[in-house]
Coordinates of N, CA and C in Angstrom, one line a residue:
M262 N 11.6 25.6 -77.8 CA 11.2 25.8 -76.4 C 11.3 27.2 -76.0
N263 N 10.2 27.8 -75.5 CA 10.2 29.2 -75.1 C 10.6 29.3 -73.6
I264 N 10.7 30.5 -73.1 CA 11.1 30.8 -71.7 C 10.1 30.3 -70.7
I265 N 8.8 30.4 -71.1 CA 7.8 29.9 -70.1 C 7.9 28.4 -70.0
E266 N 8.1 27.7 -71.1 CA 8.3 26.2 -71.0 C 9.5 25.8 -70.2
I267 N 10.6 26.6 -70.3 CA 11.8 26.3 -69.5 C 11.5 26.6 -68.0
H268 N 10.7 27.6 -67.7 CA 10.4 27.9 -66.3 C 9.5 26.7 -65.7
V269 N 8.6 26.2 -66.5 CA 7.8 25.1 -66.0 C 8.6 23.9 -65.9
E270 N 9.4 23.6 -66.9 CA 10.2 22.3 -66.9 C 11.2 22.4 -65.8
G271 N 11.8 23.5 -65.6 CA 12.9 23.7 -64.6 C 12.4 23.6 -63.2
G272 N 11.1 23.7 -63.0 CA 10.5 23.7 -61.7 C 9.9 25.0 -61.3
I273 N 8.6 25.1 -61.0 CA 8.0 26.3 -60.7 C 8.5 27.0 -59.5
L274 N 8.8 26.2 -58.5 CA 9.3 26.8 -57.2 C 10.6 27.5 -57.4
F275 N 11.6 26.8 -57.8 CA 12.9 27.4 -57.9 C 13.0 28.5 -59.0
M276 N 12.4 28.2 -60.2 CA 12.5 29.1 -61.3 C 11.6 30.4 -61.0
G277 N 10.5 30.2 -60.2 CA 9.7 31.3 -59.8 C 10.5 32.3 -58.9
I278 N 11.1 31.7 -57.9 CA 11.9 32.5 -57.0 C 13.0 33.2 -57.7
L279 N 13.7 32.4 -58.6 CA 14.8 33.1 -59.4 C 14.3 34.2 -60.2
F280 N 13.0 34.1 -60.8 CA 12.4 35.2 -61.5 C 12.3 36.4 -60.6
F281 N 11.8 36.2 -59.4 CA 11.6 37.4 -58.5 C 13.0 38.0 -58.1
L282 N 14.0 37.1 -58.0 CA 15.4 37.6 -57.8 C 15.9 38.5 -59.0
L283 N 15.5 38.0 -60.2 CA 15.9 38.8 -61.4 C 15.2 40.2 -61.3
V284 N 13.9 40.2 -61.0 CA 13.2 41.4 -60.9 C 13.8 42.3 -59.8
G285 N 14.3 41.7 -58.7 CA 15.0 42.5 -57.6 C 16.3 43.1 -58.1
V286 N 17.0 42.3 -58.9 CA 18.3 42.9 -59.4 C 18.0 44.0 -60.4
I287 N 17.0 43.9 -61.2 CA 16.6 45.0 -62.1 C 16.1 46.2 -61.4
A288 N 15.3 46.0 -60.4 CA 14.7 47.1 -59.6 C 15.9 47.8 -58.8
T289 N 16.8 47.1 -58.2 CA 17.8 47.8 -57.5 C 18.8 48.5 -58.4
S290 N 19.0 47.9 -59.6 CA 19.8 48.6 -60.6 C 19.2 49.9 -61.1
V291 N 17.9 49.9 -61.2 CA 17.2 51.1 -61.6 C 17.3 52.2 -60.4
L292 N 17.3 51.7 -59.2 CA 17.5 52.6 -58.1 C 18.9 53.2 -58.0
V293 N 19.9 52.4 -58.5 CA 21.3 52.9 -58.5 C 21.3 54.0 -59.5
I294 N 20.7 53.8 -60.7 CA 20.7 54.8 -61.7 C 20.0 56.1 -61.2
K295 N 18.8 55.9 -60.6 CA 18.0 57.0 -60.1 C 18.8 57.8 -59.1
N296 N 19.6 57.1 -58.2 CA 20.3 57.8 -57.1 C 21.8 58.1 -57.5
K297 N 22.1 58.1 -58.8 CA 23.5 58.3 -59.2 C 24.1 59.5 -58.7
A298 N 23.4 60.6 -58.5 CA 23.9 61.8 -57.9 C 24.2 61.7 -56.5
D299 N 23.5 60.9 -55.8 CA 23.7 60.7 -54.3 C 24.5 59.4 -54.2
Q300 N 25.9 59.6 -54.1 CA 26.8 58.4 -54.1 C 26.5 57.4 -53.0
P301 N 26.3 57.8 -51.8 CA 26.1 56.8 -50.7 C 24.9 55.9 -51.0
K302 N 23.8 56.6 -51.4 CA 22.6 55.8 -51.7 C 22.8 54.9 -52.9
A303 N 23.5 55.4 -54.0 CA 23.7 54.6 -55.1 C 24.6 53.4 -54.8
K304 N 25.6 53.6 -54.0 CA 26.5 52.5 -53.6 C 25.7 51.5 -52.7
K305 N 24.8 52.0 -51.9 CA 24.0 51.1 -51.1 C 23.2 50.2 -51.9
W306 N 22.5 50.7 -52.9 CA 21.6 50.0 -53.8 C 22.5 49.0 -54.7
L307 N 23.6 49.5 -55.1 CA 24.5 48.6 -55.9 C 24.9 47.4 -55.1
K308 N 25.3 47.6 -53.8 CA 25.6 46.5 -52.9 C 24.5 45.5 -52.8
I309 N 23.3 46.1 -52.6 CA 22.1 45.2 -52.4 C 21.9 44.4 -53.7
S310 N 22.0 45.0 -54.9 CA 21.9 44.4 -56.2 C 22.9 43.2 -56.3
Q311 N 24.1 43.4 -55.9 CA 25.1 42.4 -55.9 C 24.9 41.3 -55.0
E312 N 24.3 41.6 -53.8 CA 24.0 40.5 -52.9 C 22.8 39.7 -53.4
I313 N 21.8 40.3 -54.0 CA 20.7 39.6 -54.6 C 21.2 38.6 -55.7
A314 N 22.1 39.2 -56.5 CA 22.7 38.4 -57.6 C 23.4 37.2 -57.1
L315 N 24.2 37.4 -56.1 CA 25.0 36.2 -55.5 C 24.0 35.2 -54.9
F316 N 23.0 35.7 -54.2 CA 22.0 34.7 -53.7 C 21.3 34.0 -54.8
A317 N 21.0 34.6 -56.0 CA 20.4 34.0 -57.1 C 21.3 32.9 -57.6
L318 N 22.6 33.1 -57.7 CA 23.6 32.1 -58.2 C 23.6 30.9 -57.2
V319 N 23.7 31.1 -56.0 CA 23.7 30.0 -55.0 C 22.3 29.3 -55.0
F320 N 21.2 30.0 -55.1 CA 19.9 29.4 -55.1 C 19.7 28.6 -56.3
G321 N 20.3 29.0 -57.5 CA 20.2 28.2 -58.7 C 20.9 26.9 -58.5
I322 N 22.1 27.0 -57.9 CA 22.9 25.7 -57.7 C 22.1 24.8 -56.7
L323 N 21.5 25.4 -55.7 CA 20.7 24.6 -54.8 C 19.5 23.9 -55.5
G324 N 18.9 24.7 -56.4 CA 17.8 24.1 -57.2 C 18.3 22.9 -58.0
Q325 N 19.5 23.0 -58.6 CA 20.0 21.9 -59.4 C 20.3 20.7 -58.5
L326 N 20.9 20.9 -57.3 CA 21.2 19.8 -56.4 C 19.9 19.1 -55.9
V327 N 18.9 19.9 -55.6 CA 17.6 19.3 -55.2 C 17.0 18.5 -56.3
G328 N 17.1 19.0 -57.5 CA 16.6 18.3 -58.7 C 17.4 17.0 -58.9
L329 N 18.7 17.0 -58.8 CA 19.5 15.8 -59.0 C 19.2 14.8 -57.9
V330 N 19.0 15.2 -56.7 CA 18.7 14.2 -55.6 C 17.4 13.5 -55.9
G331 N 16.4 14.3 -56.4 CA 15.1 13.7 -56.7 C 15.2 12.8 -57.9
A332 N 16.0 13.2 -58.9 CA 16.2 12.3 -60.0 C 16.9 11.0 -59.6
F333 N 17.9 11.1 -58.8 CA 18.6 9.9 -58.4 C 17.8 9.0 -57.5
Q334 N 16.9 9.6 -56.7 CA 15.9 8.7 -56.0 C 15.0 8.0 -56.9
A335 N 14.5 8.7 -57.9 CA 13.7 8.0 -58.9 C 14.4 6.9 -59.6
I336 N 15.6 7.1 -60.0 CA 16.4 6.1 -60.7 C 16.7 4.9 -59.8
E337 N 16.9 5.2 -58.5 CA 17.1 4.2 -57.5 C 15.9 3.3 -57.4
Q338 N 14.7 3.9 -57.4 CA 13.5 3.1 -57.3 C 13.2 2.3 -58.5
V339 N 13.5 2.8 -59.7 CA 13.2 2.1 -61.0 C 14.3 1.1 -61.2
G340 N 15.5 1.4 -60.9 CA 16.6 0.4 -61.1 C 17.4 0.8 -62.3
E341 N 16.9 0.7 -63.5 CA 17.6 1.0 -64.7 C 16.9 2.1 -65.5
V342 N 17.7 3.0 -66.1 CA 17.1 4.0 -67.0 C 18.0 4.1 -68.2
S343 N 17.4 4.6 -69.3 CA 18.2 4.8 -70.5 C 19.1 6.0 -70.4
Q344 N 20.2 6.0 -71.2 CA 21.1 7.2 -71.1 C 20.4 8.4 -71.6
A345 N 19.5 8.3 -72.5 CA 18.8 9.5 -73.0 C 17.9 10.1 -71.9
L346 N 17.3 9.3 -71.1 CA 16.5 9.8 -70.0 C 17.3 10.4 -69.0
L347 N 18.5 9.8 -68.7 CA 19.4 10.4 -67.7 C 19.9 11.8 -68.2
A348 N 20.3 11.8 -69.5 CA 20.8 13.1 -70.0 C 19.7 14.2 -70.0
G349 N 18.5 13.8 -70.3 CA 17.4 14.7 -70.3 C 17.2 15.3 -68.9
G350 N 17.3 14.4 -67.9 CA 17.1 14.8 -66.5 C 18.3 15.8 -66.1
L351 N 19.5 15.5 -66.5 CA 20.6 16.4 -66.2 C 20.4 17.7 -66.8
K352 N 19.9 17.7 -68.1 CA 19.6 19.0 -68.8 C 18.6 19.8 -68.0
V353 N 17.5 19.2 -67.6 CA 16.5 20.0 -66.9 C 17.0 20.5 -65.6
S354 N 17.8 19.7 -64.9 CA 18.3 20.1 -63.6 C 19.3 21.3 -63.7
S355 N 19.8 21.5 -64.9 CA 20.8 22.6 -65.1 C 20.1 23.9 -65.3
Y356 N 18.8 23.9 -65.6 CA 18.1 25.2 -65.9 C 18.2 26.2 -64.7
T357 N 18.0 25.7 -63.5 CA 18.1 26.7 -62.4 C 19.5 27.3 -62.2
T358 N 20.5 26.4 -62.4 CA 21.9 26.9 -62.3 C 22.1 27.9 -63.4
L359 N 21.7 27.6 -64.6 CA 21.9 28.6 -65.7 C 21.2 29.9 -65.5
Y360 N 20.0 29.8 -65.0 CA 19.2 31.0 -64.7 C 19.9 31.9 -63.6
G361 N 20.4 31.2 -62.6 CA 21.1 31.9 -61.5 C 22.4 32.5 -62.0
F362 N 23.1 31.8 -62.9 CA 24.3 32.4 -63.4 C 24.0 33.6 -64.3
F363 N 22.9 33.5 -65.1 CA 22.5 34.6 -65.9 C 22.2 35.9 -65.1
I364 N 21.4 35.7 -64.0 CA 21.1 36.8 -63.1 C 22.4 37.4 -62.5
F365 N 23.3 36.5 -62.0 CA 24.6 37.0 -61.4 C 25.4 37.8 -62.5
L366 N 25.5 37.2 -63.7 CA 26.3 37.9 -64.7 C 25.7 39.3 -65.1
L367 N 24.4 39.3 -65.2 CA 23.7 40.5 -65.5 C 24.0 41.6 -64.5
A368 N 23.9 41.3 -63.2 CA 24.2 42.2 -62.1 C 25.7 42.6 -62.2
K369 N 26.6 41.7 -62.4 CA 28.0 42.0 -62.5 C 28.3 43.0 -63.7
L370 N 27.7 42.7 -64.8 CA 27.8 43.6 -66.0 C 27.3 45.0 -65.6
F371 N 26.2 45.1 -64.9 CA 25.7 46.4 -64.5 C 26.7 47.1 -63.6
K372 N 27.2 46.4 -62.7 CA 28.2 47.0 -61.7 C 29.4 47.5 -62.5
I373 N 29.9 46.7 -63.4 CA 31.1 47.1 -64.2 C 30.7 48.4 -65.0
G374 N 29.6 48.4 -65.6 CA 29.1 49.6 -66.4 C 29.0 50.8 -65.5
F375 N 28.4 50.6 -64.4 CA 28.2 51.7 -63.4 C 29.5 52.3 -63.0
Q376 N 30.4 51.4 -62.6 CA 31.7 51.9 -62.1 C 32.5 52.5 -63.2
F377 N 32.4 52.0 -64.4 CA 33.1 52.6 -65.6 C 32.5 54.0 -65.9
S378 N 31.2 54.2 -65.7 CA 30.6 55.5 -65.9 C 31.0 56.5 -64.9
Q379 N 31.4 56.1 -63.7 CA 31.8 57.0 -62.6 C 33.2 57.6 -62.8
K380 N 34.0 56.9 -63.6 CA 35.4 57.4 -63.7 C 35.6 58.3 -64.9

């Protein structure tokens, strides 16, 4: 399974927005490096990067919750489902949370690296 299939399977809406948040974290991180000499600007962009990353984390969790509610509604309508089908649904619903965590951790690692390079 490649990254595009995971994006499609995880839901275009949530995974697409998370992708743009990832681009935002990368762009603001580049601006931090670009403005490294100007500390107030660099710190401003670093703060923005961290806020975008935190939003991505929360948005990923929201995506999972929305997916779970939809899955539980479908199960409620059908009545009974196999354990394999339920496990597959739980796996797919976790994609947005994992992607949000990935974006959050990437931004945190960048912040740690940036702060380490300042000292």
